[in-house]
Coordinates of C-alpha atoms in Angstrom, one line a residue:
Chain T
M1 CA 67.7 86.4 163.6
A2 CA 66.9 87.7 160.2
I3 CA 69.7 89.1 158.6
T4 CA 73.7 88.6 159.5
R5 CA 75.6 91.2 160.2
E6 CA 77.7 90.6 157.1
E7 CA 74.8 91.6 155.0
V8 CA 74.3 94.9 157.2
L9 CA 78.1 95.9 156.7
H10 CA 77.2 94.7 152.5
V11 CA 74.2 97.0 152.0
A12 CA 76.1 99.6 154.5
R13 CA 79.0 99.9 151.8
L14 CA 76.6 99.8 148.3
A15 CA 74.9 102.5 150.0
R16 CA 78.0 104.6 151.3
L17 CA 77.2 104.7 154.5
A18 CA 80.0 104.3 157.6
L19 CA 78.5 102.5 160.4
S20 CA 79.8 102.5 164.2
E21 CA 79.9 98.9 165.6
G22 CA 77.0 100.4 167.6
E23 CA 75.5 101.3 164.7
V24 CA 75.7 97.9 163.0
D25 CA 74.4 96.1 166.2
R26 CA 71.0 99.0 166.0
L27 CA 70.2 98.4 162.3
K28 CA 70.7 94.5 162.8
D29 CA 67.9 94.5 165.0
Q30 CA 66.1 96.6 163.5
L31 CA 66.1 95.5 160.1
G32 CA 65.6 91.9 161.0
N33 CA 62.5 93.5 162.8
I34 CA 61.4 95.0 159.5
L35 CA 61.8 91.8 157.4
D36 CA 60.4 89.7 159.9
Y37 CA 57.2 91.9 160.1
I38 CA 57.3 91.8 156.4
R39 CA 57.5 87.8 156.5
Q40 CA 53.9 87.7 157.5
I41 CA 53.3 88.1 153.7
D42 CA 54.6 84.4 152.7
S43 CA 51.8 82.6 155.5
L44 CA 49.7 84.3 152.2
D45 CA 49.3 82.2 149.0
T46 CA 50.4 84.8 146.4
R47 CA 51.4 82.2 143.7
D48 CA 48.2 84.0 141.0
I49 CA 48.7 87.7 142.5
V50 CA 50.3 90.0 140.3
P51 CA 53.1 92.1 142.4
T52 CA 52.2 95.6 143.0
S53 CA 54.9 98.2 142.1
H54 CA 52.2 100.8 142.4
A55 CA 49.2 102.0 144.2
V56 CA 47.4 103.8 141.6
E57 CA 45.2 102.2 138.8
M58 CA 46.2 104.1 135.9
G59 CA 49.4 104.2 133.3
T60 CA 52.4 106.6 133.1
P61 CA 51.2 109.8 131.5
F62 CA 53.2 111.5 128.6
R63 CA 55.0 114.3 127.6
D64 CA 55.3 115.2 123.9
D65 CA 58.7 115.3 122.1
A66 CA 59.3 118.9 122.3
V67 CA 62.4 120.7 124.1
H68 CA 62.0 123.2 126.6
P69 CA 65.4 124.5 127.8
F70 CA 65.6 124.9 131.6
G71 CA 67.6 127.9 130.6
D72 CA 69.9 128.6 133.7
K73 CA 72.5 126.5 133.8
E74 CA 74.0 128.9 136.7
A75 CA 71.7 127.8 138.9
I76 CA 72.5 124.2 138.3
L77 CA 76.3 124.0 138.4
G78 CA 75.6 126.6 141.8
N79 CA 74.4 123.6 143.7
A80 CA 77.8 121.7 143.1
P81 CA 81.0 122.0 145.6
D82 CA 83.1 122.6 142.7
R83 CA 83.5 123.3 139.4
Q84 CA 85.6 123.8 136.9
D85 CA 84.5 126.2 133.6
D86 CA 81.4 124.6 133.1
F87 CA 82.3 121.6 134.3
F88 CA 81.3 119.7 137.7
R89 CA 84.5 118.8 139.3
V90 CA 84.5 115.9 141.4
P91 CA 87.5 113.6 142.8
R92 CA 88.6 111.2 140.4
I93 CA 87.3 108.1 140.5
I94 CA 89.7 104.8 141.7
E95 CA 88.1 101.5 140.9
D96 CA 88.0 99.3 143.8
Chain W
M1 CA 89.5 69.0 120.6
E2 CA 87.2 71.4 118.2
Y3 CA 85.5 74.4 120.2
E4 CA 82.9 76.3 119.0
A5 CA 82.3 79.8 120.7
V6 CA 78.6 81.0 122.1
I7 CA 78.0 84.8 122.0
G8 CA 75.0 86.8 122.7
L9 CA 75.2 90.8 122.0
E10 CA 73.9 93.8 123.8
V11 CA 73.4 96.7 121.6
H12 CA 72.4 100.0 123.2
A13 CA 71.2 102.8 120.6
Q14 CA 70.4 105.8 121.3
L15 CA 67.2 107.0 120.3
S16 CA 67.0 110.2 117.6
T17 CA 64.8 112.3 119.5
R18 CA 64.8 116.0 120.3
S19 CA 64.4 115.7 123.7
K20 CA 65.3 113.7 126.7
I21 CA 63.5 110.8 127.7
F22 CA 62.2 111.8 130.9
C23 CA 62.7 115.8 130.9
A24 CA 62.6 118.7 128.2
C25 CA 66.2 119.1 127.8
S26 CA 67.3 118.9 124.3
A27 CA 69.7 115.4 123.5
S28 CA 71.3 116.8 121.1
F29 CA 75.2 115.8 120.8
G30 CA 77.6 118.3 120.8
S31 CA 76.5 121.2 123.0
P32 CA 79.0 123.2 125.3
P33 CA 79.1 121.3 128.7
N34 CA 75.9 121.6 131.2
E35 CA 74.2 123.4 128.9
N36 CA 71.3 120.6 128.3
T37 CA 70.6 120.2 132.4
C38 CA 68.0 120.8 134.3
P39 CA 66.5 120.3 137.9
V40 CA 65.3 116.5 137.0
C41 CA 67.8 115.0 134.9
T42 CA 70.3 116.7 137.5
G43 CA 68.3 114.6 140.1
M44 CA 67.6 117.5 142.4
P45 CA 65.7 116.8 144.9
G46 CA 61.8 116.8 144.6
V47 CA 61.5 116.6 140.5
L48 CA 59.6 113.6 138.7
P49 CA 60.4 112.6 135.3
V50 CA 57.7 112.5 132.6
L51 CA 58.6 109.9 130.0
N52 CA 58.7 111.2 126.3
R53 CA 55.8 109.3 124.4
R54 CA 58.2 109.3 121.0
V55 CA 60.6 107.3 123.0
V56 CA 58.3 104.4 123.5
E57 CA 57.1 105.2 119.7
F58 CA 60.7 104.5 119.0
A59 CA 61.3 101.7 120.9
V60 CA 57.5 99.7 119.8
R61 CA 58.4 100.6 116.1
T62 CA 62.0 98.6 117.0
A63 CA 60.3 95.7 118.2
L64 CA 57.5 95.2 115.6
A65 CA 60.1 95.0 113.3
T66 CA 62.5 92.8 114.9
S67 CA 59.2 90.6 115.3
C68 CA 58.8 90.8 119.0
T69 CA 55.9 90.9 121.3
V70 CA 55.4 94.4 123.0
Q71 CA 54.0 94.0 126.4
K72 CA 51.0 95.6 127.0
R73 CA 52.3 96.7 130.4
S74 CA 56.0 97.1 131.8
V75 CA 57.5 98.7 134.3
F76 CA 60.4 101.3 134.9
A77 CA 63.0 100.2 137.7
R78 CA 65.9 101.8 139.5
K79 CA 69.5 100.6 138.9
N80 CA 71.4 101.9 141.7
Y81 CA 74.8 102.7 141.9
F82 CA 77.4 105.5 142.5
Y83 CA 79.4 107.3 140.0
P84 CA 79.5 111.2 139.4
D85 CA 78.3 110.7 136.0
L86 CA 75.1 109.5 137.6
P87 CA 73.6 112.2 139.9
K88 CA 70.6 110.7 141.1
A89 CA 72.6 107.6 142.0
Y90 CA 70.5 105.2 140.4
Q91 CA 70.0 105.1 136.3
I92 CA 66.1 104.7 135.3
S93 CA 65.6 101.7 132.9
Q94 CA 63.4 98.3 133.0
Y95 CA 64.2 95.4 134.4
E96 CA 61.8 92.5 135.2
L97 CA 58.8 93.8 132.5
P98 CA 60.6 95.3 129.9
L99 CA 59.0 96.3 126.9
A100 CA 59.0 93.9 124.0
L101 CA 60.5 90.3 124.2
A102 CA 61.0 87.1 122.5
G103 CA 62.0 88.5 118.6
H104 CA 64.7 87.7 115.8
I105 CA 66.6 89.4 112.8
D106 CA 67.3 86.9 110.0
I107 CA 70.8 87.4 108.9
E108 CA 72.8 86.7 105.7
L109 CA 75.8 84.6 105.3
N110 CA 78.4 82.5 102.5
G111 CA 76.3 79.6 103.6
G112 CA 72.5 81.3 103.6
T113 CA 70.7 82.5 106.5
K114 CA 70.2 82.0 110.3
R115 CA 68.0 83.4 112.7
I116 CA 69.5 85.0 115.8
G117 CA 66.9 85.5 119.0
I118 CA 66.2 88.6 120.6
T119 CA 65.5 88.4 123.9
R120 CA 63.9 91.4 125.1
I121 CA 64.3 94.9 124.4
H122 CA 64.2 97.7 126.9
M123 CA 64.6 101.4 127.3
E124 CA 66.7 103.6 129.7
E125 CA 68.2 107.0 130.3
D126 CA 71.9 107.4 129.1
A127 CA 74.6 108.6 131.7
G128 CA 77.0 111.6 131.9
K129 CA 80.3 111.7 130.6
L130 CA 83.5 112.4 132.3
V131 CA 86.2 113.9 131.4
H132 CA 89.3 113.5 133.0
E133 CA 91.5 116.4 133.9
G134 CA 95.3 115.9 132.2
E135 CA 97.0 112.9 131.0
F136 CA 98.9 111.5 133.2
A137 CA 97.8 108.9 135.8
G138 CA 98.0 111.3 139.0
A139 CA 95.2 113.4 138.3
Q140 CA 93.6 114.7 141.0
A141 CA 90.3 115.4 139.7
S142 CA 87.3 114.2 136.6
L143 CA 85.3 116.7 134.9
A144 CA 81.7 116.0 135.0
D145 CA 79.2 117.2 131.7
L146 CA 75.9 115.6 132.5
N147 CA 74.4 117.0 129.0
R148 CA 73.9 113.5 128.0
C149 CA 72.3 111.9 131.2
S150 CA 68.5 110.9 130.5
V151 CA 69.3 111.1 127.2
P152 CA 67.3 108.1 125.8
L153 CA 68.3 104.7 125.0
M154 CA 67.1 101.5 123.7
E155 CA 68.6 98.2 124.9
I156 CA 68.5 95.5 122.7
V157 CA 69.9 92.0 123.5
S158 CA 70.2 89.3 122.0
E159 CA 69.7 85.2 122.2
P160 CA 73.1 83.3 122.6
D161 CA 72.4 82.6 119.2
I162 CA 75.4 83.9 117.6
R163 CA 78.5 80.8 117.4
T164 CA 81.2 83.1 115.4
P165 CA 82.6 87.0 115.2
E166 CA 81.3 86.7 111.4
E167 CA 77.5 86.3 112.7
A168 CA 78.3 89.1 115.5
G169 CA 79.0 91.3 112.5
A170 CA 76.4 90.4 110.1
Y171 CA 74.0 90.6 113.2
L172 CA 75.2 94.0 114.3
R173 CA 74.9 95.5 110.7
R174 CA 71.8 94.1 110.1
L175 CA 70.3 95.3 113.3
R176 CA 72.1 98.9 113.1
D177 CA 70.4 98.7 109.1
I178 CA 67.3 98.3 110.4
L179 CA 67.5 100.8 113.2
V180 CA 68.7 103.6 110.7
Y181 CA 65.6 102.3 108.5
L182 CA 63.6 103.0 110.8
E183 CA 64.8 106.7 111.7
V184 CA 65.1 105.6 115.5
C185 CA 68.9 105.9 116.1
D186 CA 71.6 107.4 113.0
G187 CA 73.4 103.7 113.7
N188 CA 76.4 106.0 114.2
M189 CA 79.4 103.6 116.3
E190 CA 81.8 105.8 116.5
E191 CA 80.0 108.5 118.3
G192 CA 78.5 106.1 120.4
S193 CA 74.9 106.3 119.2
F194 CA 75.1 102.1 118.7
R195 CA 77.5 100.2 121.1
C196 CA 78.0 97.0 121.7
D197 CA 78.6 94.6 124.6
A198 CA 79.3 91.1 123.9
N199 CA 78.9 88.1 126.5
V200 CA 81.5 85.0 124.7
S201 CA 82.0 81.8 126.1
V202 CA 83.6 78.4 124.6
R203 CA 82.7 74.9 124.6
P204 CA 83.6 72.1 123.4
K205 CA 81.8 71.1 119.9
G206 CA 79.3 68.9 120.6
Q207 CA 78.4 69.9 124.6
E208 CA 75.3 71.4 125.2
K209 CA 76.8 73.2 128.7
F210 CA 77.9 77.1 128.0
G211 CA 81.2 77.5 129.5
T212 CA 82.0 80.1 131.9
K213 CA 81.7 83.6 129.8
A214 CA 83.8 86.7 130.0
E215 CA 81.8 90.2 128.9
L216 CA 83.4 92.2 126.5
K217 CA 83.4 96.0 126.6
N218 CA 84.6 98.9 124.5
M219 CA 84.0 98.1 120.9
N220 CA 83.3 101.2 119.0
S221 CA 83.3 99.7 115.4
F222 CA 81.9 96.3 114.2
R223 CA 85.4 95.6 113.0
N224 CA 86.7 95.9 116.3
V225 CA 83.8 93.7 117.6
E226 CA 84.9 91.1 115.1
K227 CA 88.5 91.6 116.3
A228 CA 87.8 91.7 120.1
L229 CA 85.6 88.0 119.7
E230 CA 88.4 86.6 117.5
Y231 CA 91.1 87.2 120.3
E232 CA 88.9 86.3 122.8
I233 CA 87.7 82.7 121.4
R234 CA 91.1 81.8 120.9
R235 CA 92.1 83.5 124.6
Q236 CA 89.7 81.3 126.2
I237 CA 90.4 78.3 124.2
E238 CA 94.2 78.2 124.8
R239 CA 93.2 78.8 128.3
I240 CA 91.2 75.7 128.5
E241 CA 94.1 73.6 126.9
D242 CA 96.5 74.7 129.1
G243 CA 94.6 73.0 132.0
G244 CA 93.0 76.2 133.0
K245 CA 89.8 77.7 134.1
V246 CA 87.7 80.4 131.8
V247 CA 86.5 83.4 134.8
Q248 CA 83.5 85.0 135.2
E249 CA 84.9 88.8 134.7
T250 CA 84.6 91.9 132.2
R251 CA 87.2 92.7 129.7
L252 CA 88.0 95.7 128.0
W253 CA 89.2 95.6 123.9
D254 CA 92.1 97.3 123.4
A255 CA 91.6 98.3 119.8
A256 CA 96.1 99.7 119.9
A257 CA 97.3 96.3 121.3
A258 CA 94.5 94.0 120.1
V259 CA 94.0 91.7 123.0
T260 CA 91.4 92.1 125.6
V261 CA 92.4 93.3 129.2
S262 CA 90.9 92.2 132.4
M263 CA 88.8 94.9 134.4
R264 CA 90.4 92.6 137.4
G265 CA 87.5 90.8 138.6
K266 CA 85.7 92.8 141.2
E267 CA 85.3 90.3 144.1
E268 CA 81.7 92.2 145.0
A269 CA 80.0 91.0 142.3
H270 CA 77.4 93.7 140.6
D271 CA 74.7 94.6 143.2
Y272 CA 72.0 96.9 141.6
R273 CA 69.0 96.4 143.7
Y274 CA 66.4 97.0 141.4
F275 CA 63.3 97.6 142.3
P276 CA 60.0 99.6 140.6
D277 CA 60.6 103.2 140.3
P278 CA 58.0 104.7 142.6
D279 CA 57.9 108.1 140.1
L280 CA 56.3 106.5 137.4
L281 CA 53.5 104.3 136.8
P282 CA 53.9 101.8 134.7
L283 CA 53.7 102.5 131.0
M284 CA 50.6 100.7 129.2
V285 CA 50.9 99.9 125.7
E286 CA 47.4 98.9 123.8
E287 CA 46.8 96.9 121.0
A288 CA 45.3 100.2 119.2
W289 CA 48.2 102.0 119.5
V290 CA 50.8 98.9 118.8
E291 CA 48.7 98.8 115.1
E292 CA 49.1 102.2 114.7
L293 CA 52.6 102.2 114.9
R294 CA 52.7 98.8 112.6
K295 CA 51.5 101.3 109.9
T296 CA 54.6 103.1 110.1
I297 CA 56.7 100.7 109.6
P298 CA 59.1 101.1 106.2
E299 CA 59.9 97.9 103.9
L300 CA 63.1 96.9 105.6
P301 CA 66.6 96.2 104.3
G302 CA 65.2 92.5 103.7
E303 CA 62.5 92.8 102.2
K304 CA 63.7 95.6 99.9
V305 CA 66.9 93.1 99.0
A306 CA 64.2 90.3 98.2
R307 CA 62.1 92.6 96.1
F308 CA 64.7 94.0 93.9
V309 CA 66.6 91.1 93.3
K310 CA 62.7 89.5 92.1
A311 CA 61.4 92.9 90.6
Y312 CA 64.7 94.1 88.5
G313 CA 67.0 91.1 88.2
I314 CA 69.9 92.6 89.9
P315 CA 72.4 90.5 92.0
R316 CA 71.9 89.6 95.4
Y317 CA 75.3 91.3 96.0
D318 CA 74.1 94.9 94.8
A319 CA 70.6 94.2 96.2
W320 CA 72.9 94.6 99.7
L321 CA 74.9 97.5 99.0
L322 CA 71.7 99.8 97.5
A323 CA 69.6 98.4 100.6
S324 CA 72.2 99.5 103.1
S325 CA 70.7 102.8 102.5
R326 CA 67.0 104.3 102.4
S327 CA 68.3 106.9 100.0
L328 CA 70.3 104.7 98.1
A329 CA 67.5 102.4 97.2
D330 CA 64.9 105.2 96.4
F331 CA 67.4 106.8 94.0
F332 CA 68.2 103.6 92.6
E333 CA 64.3 102.6 92.0
A334 CA 63.7 106.5 91.0
S335 CA 66.1 106.2 88.4
A336 CA 64.8 102.6 87.6
A337 CA 61.7 104.5 86.8
V338 CA 63.2 106.6 84.1
Y339 CA 65.1 104.2 82.4
G340 CA 64.3 100.6 83.5
A341 CA 66.0 98.7 80.5
N342 CA 69.0 97.9 82.3
P343 CA 68.5 98.1 85.7
K344 CA 71.8 95.6 86.3
V345 CA 73.7 98.8 84.7
T346 CA 71.5 101.5 86.8
A347 CA 72.6 99.4 89.7
N348 CA 76.1 99.5 89.3
E349 CA 76.1 103.3 88.7
C350 CA 74.0 104.4 91.8
I351 CA 76.7 102.4 93.8
H352 CA 79.4 103.8 91.8
W353 CA 78.2 107.3 92.6
K354 CA 76.8 106.8 95.8
D355 CA 78.8 109.4 97.7
A356 CA 77.2 111.7 95.2
V357 CA 73.5 110.5 95.6
A358 CA 74.0 110.7 99.6
A359 CA 75.7 114.6 99.0
G360 CA 72.1 115.0 97.2
R361 CA 74.3 116.3 94.5
L362 CA 72.8 113.9 91.6
T363 CA 69.2 113.3 90.5
P364 CA 68.0 109.6 89.6
E365 CA 67.5 111.2 86.2
T366 CA 71.0 111.9 85.7
I367 CA 71.9 108.2 86.0
A368 CA 69.2 106.9 84.1
H369 CA 70.0 109.4 81.0
A370 CA 73.7 108.4 81.5
V371 CA 72.5 104.8 81.1
E372 CA 69.8 105.3 78.4
D373 CA 72.5 106.9 76.4
R374 CA 75.5 104.7 76.9
E375 CA 72.9 101.6 75.9
S376 CA 71.5 103.6 72.9
G377 CA 75.7 104.2 71.9
A378 CA 75.0 107.7 71.6
I379 CA 77.9 108.3 73.9
S380 CA 80.8 106.0 75.6
A381 CA 81.2 104.6 78.7
T382 CA 84.1 107.0 79.0
V383 CA 82.1 110.0 78.1
S384 CA 79.5 108.9 80.6
K385 CA 81.5 108.9 83.7
T386 CA 82.8 112.4 82.3
L387 CA 79.1 113.6 82.0
V388 CA 78.2 112.5 85.4
E389 CA 80.8 114.3 86.9
L390 CA 79.7 117.3 85.2
A391 CA 76.6 116.8 86.5
I392 CA 77.6 116.8 90.1
E393 CA 80.1 119.8 89.4
T394 CA 77.7 121.9 87.6
G395 CA 74.3 120.5 88.7
K396 CA 73.2 120.2 85.0
P397 CA 71.2 118.5 83.2
I398 CA 73.6 115.6 82.1
R399 CA 71.7 115.6 78.2
R400 CA 72.0 119.7 78.2
I401 CA 76.2 119.4 79.2
R402 CA 76.2 116.5 76.4
D403 CA 74.9 118.8 73.5
E404 CA 77.0 121.6 74.8
K405 CA 79.8 120.0 74.9
G406 CA 79.0 117.5 71.9
L407 CA 80.3 114.8 73.5
T408 CA 77.7 112.5 71.6
Q409 CA 79.7 109.4 70.2
V410 CA 80.8 109.0 67.1
S411 CA 79.5 105.7 65.4
D412 CA 79.5 107.2 61.9
T413 CA 81.9 104.5 60.1
G414 CA 83.5 106.7 57.9
A415 CA 84.7 109.6 60.6
L416 CA 86.1 106.3 62.2
E417 CA 88.0 104.7 59.4
E418 CA 89.7 107.7 58.6
I419 CA 91.3 108.7 62.1
A420 CA 91.5 104.5 62.1
A421 CA 94.2 104.7 59.4
K422 CA 95.8 107.8 60.7
V423 CA 96.3 106.0 63.4
L424 CA 97.5 102.7 62.0
A425 CA 99.6 104.8 59.3
A426 CA 101.1 106.6 62.9
N427 CA 102.6 103.0 64.2
P428 CA 103.9 100.6 61.7
K429 CA 105.8 98.3 64.0
E430 CA 102.8 97.7 66.0
V431 CA 100.8 97.2 63.1
E432 CA 103.3 94.5 61.9
S433 CA 103.6 93.2 65.3
Y434 CA 100.2 92.5 65.7
R435 CA 99.9 90.9 62.0
N436 CA 102.3 88.8 63.1
G437 CA 100.0 87.3 66.1
K438 CA 100.4 89.8 68.8
A439 CA 96.5 90.1 69.3
G440 CA 96.1 92.2 72.2
L441 CA 97.6 94.8 70.3
L442 CA 93.9 95.5 69.0
S443 CA 93.5 97.2 72.5
F444 CA 96.4 99.6 72.1
F445 CA 94.9 100.4 68.8
V446 CA 91.4 101.0 69.8
G447 CA 92.8 103.0 72.6
Q448 CA 94.4 105.2 70.3
V449 CA 91.6 106.1 68.0
M450 CA 89.1 106.9 71.4
K451 CA 92.2 109.0 72.3
E452 CA 91.6 111.1 68.9
T453 CA 88.4 111.1 69.2
R454 CA 88.4 112.4 73.1
G455 CA 86.5 109.3 74.1
K456 CA 83.5 110.0 71.9
A457 CA 83.7 107.0 69.6
N458 CA 81.9 103.9 69.6
P459 CA 84.3 101.2 71.4
R460 CA 82.7 98.5 69.2
I461 CA 82.3 100.3 66.0
V462 CA 85.9 101.0 66.4
Q463 CA 86.9 97.4 67.1
E464 CA 84.9 96.5 64.1
V465 CA 87.2 98.8 62.1
L466 CA 89.9 98.3 62.9
K467 CA 90.1 94.7 61.9
K468 CA 89.0 95.2 59.1
K469 CA 91.5 97.4 58.3
L470 CA 94.0 94.9 59.6
G471 CA 92.9 92.8 57.7
V472 CA 92.0 90.1 59.8

């Protein structure tokens, strides 16, 4: 058993996912399998290996510091479910 | 029991670039809501961030100016959390592999200097801004302006080397001065381009182990940082003295009430699930680039102060006042180059007129000529002040104003004797008191002569003439 029920619920909460009881059980098994699969790497000695974050062997490209306005504010605002004037209107945040 | 505080500071400095860190939107402040947005900074599907080279340059220059080691390879990571000011639901930051490590800043205190370690410097993007609809607590909605989303920030984290609020203030001022000198940040705390959070704990003096820390937020001036730390240190000590325990939590500084308030300890600790951003390859900073950038580092405030003290023989305090602004320091040097016989007086004048200097309404020659004419006795201190004011007002060369207004100082003993005689004749009572030992009245007579000459008399000669006439 690689992952507990509590851990599944915790991860679901962080991702703002509401899971049904059945989903929790199913995901617990699936996530457990994934973790077991990854865990195979523990059988190797990786002490001197730099962790691979990207598969491509090059540095990130740059852009010059120049302003090119996108120029279509309406298109950006139009994607939102609600707006007020030129603001996005969002439900008030209640800290939990 | 005696306690000491352990303080570490996290500074977020907004970098003065034209465009945002990962897209070409304008990074400027004060545009209409959502004017500076595009699919990248609003997190539309399928877009890719591309790093602004100048952001890296600014951060590398800051690293060099604070003696950090620039890392050849650093990695951008995603910090995941949900909030309406963060449309991607993650902030691109650096986590395990930041741009720069292990530097320091020397701060100046009454008792000498102290070295404050810098743990790390990394780059990240800012979040947007929420405006709350209506002032009342029952407001149902917030309004999001995403202009600030992806504006470049640099986070500078200090070691827990700071022990007092004064040291914290000194560190922040020094750091701010360095960033402003480098022209990488405008340093404006009220507008939020220079923000500071503080980690603070207390422990019995002599104990090595750190106490439980609280994180302080929401301090928007140097003074507020100092006040918040003073309050929080006292609060923690009192709590321990009362047999209680300090809780690890985030506390907000309430400037109006002058207290720190708990944000209500979240039961679930922050779990940001950082991971390397797959959209951004590692940042490679080659040695040659670093060396090229090293050449662009100007003389920094601390170095400038040391040089001013040595080269001009001015007091350290004055040197700091001058060096607090790069343009004022340059102005002083330009002025001392025109007339350098008395740099101390030139320094005082530059400090006195610093607002006009900052506004570009004074030339170095104006101050140089004012000081030179005063030293030579051609004008009095009073007239010098009037002339500088007129120069600011009219933009004319100070010596032309002096000659046009006929404000050259009267050092002609004969002319002054005449005026002095008149003044003494008009104030017989004071003359008698003076002769009966009220020596302080001399300045009264000097003042009267100055008034008669509309400030043009040479005060030293006026004194001599008066003393002679009063028979002392």
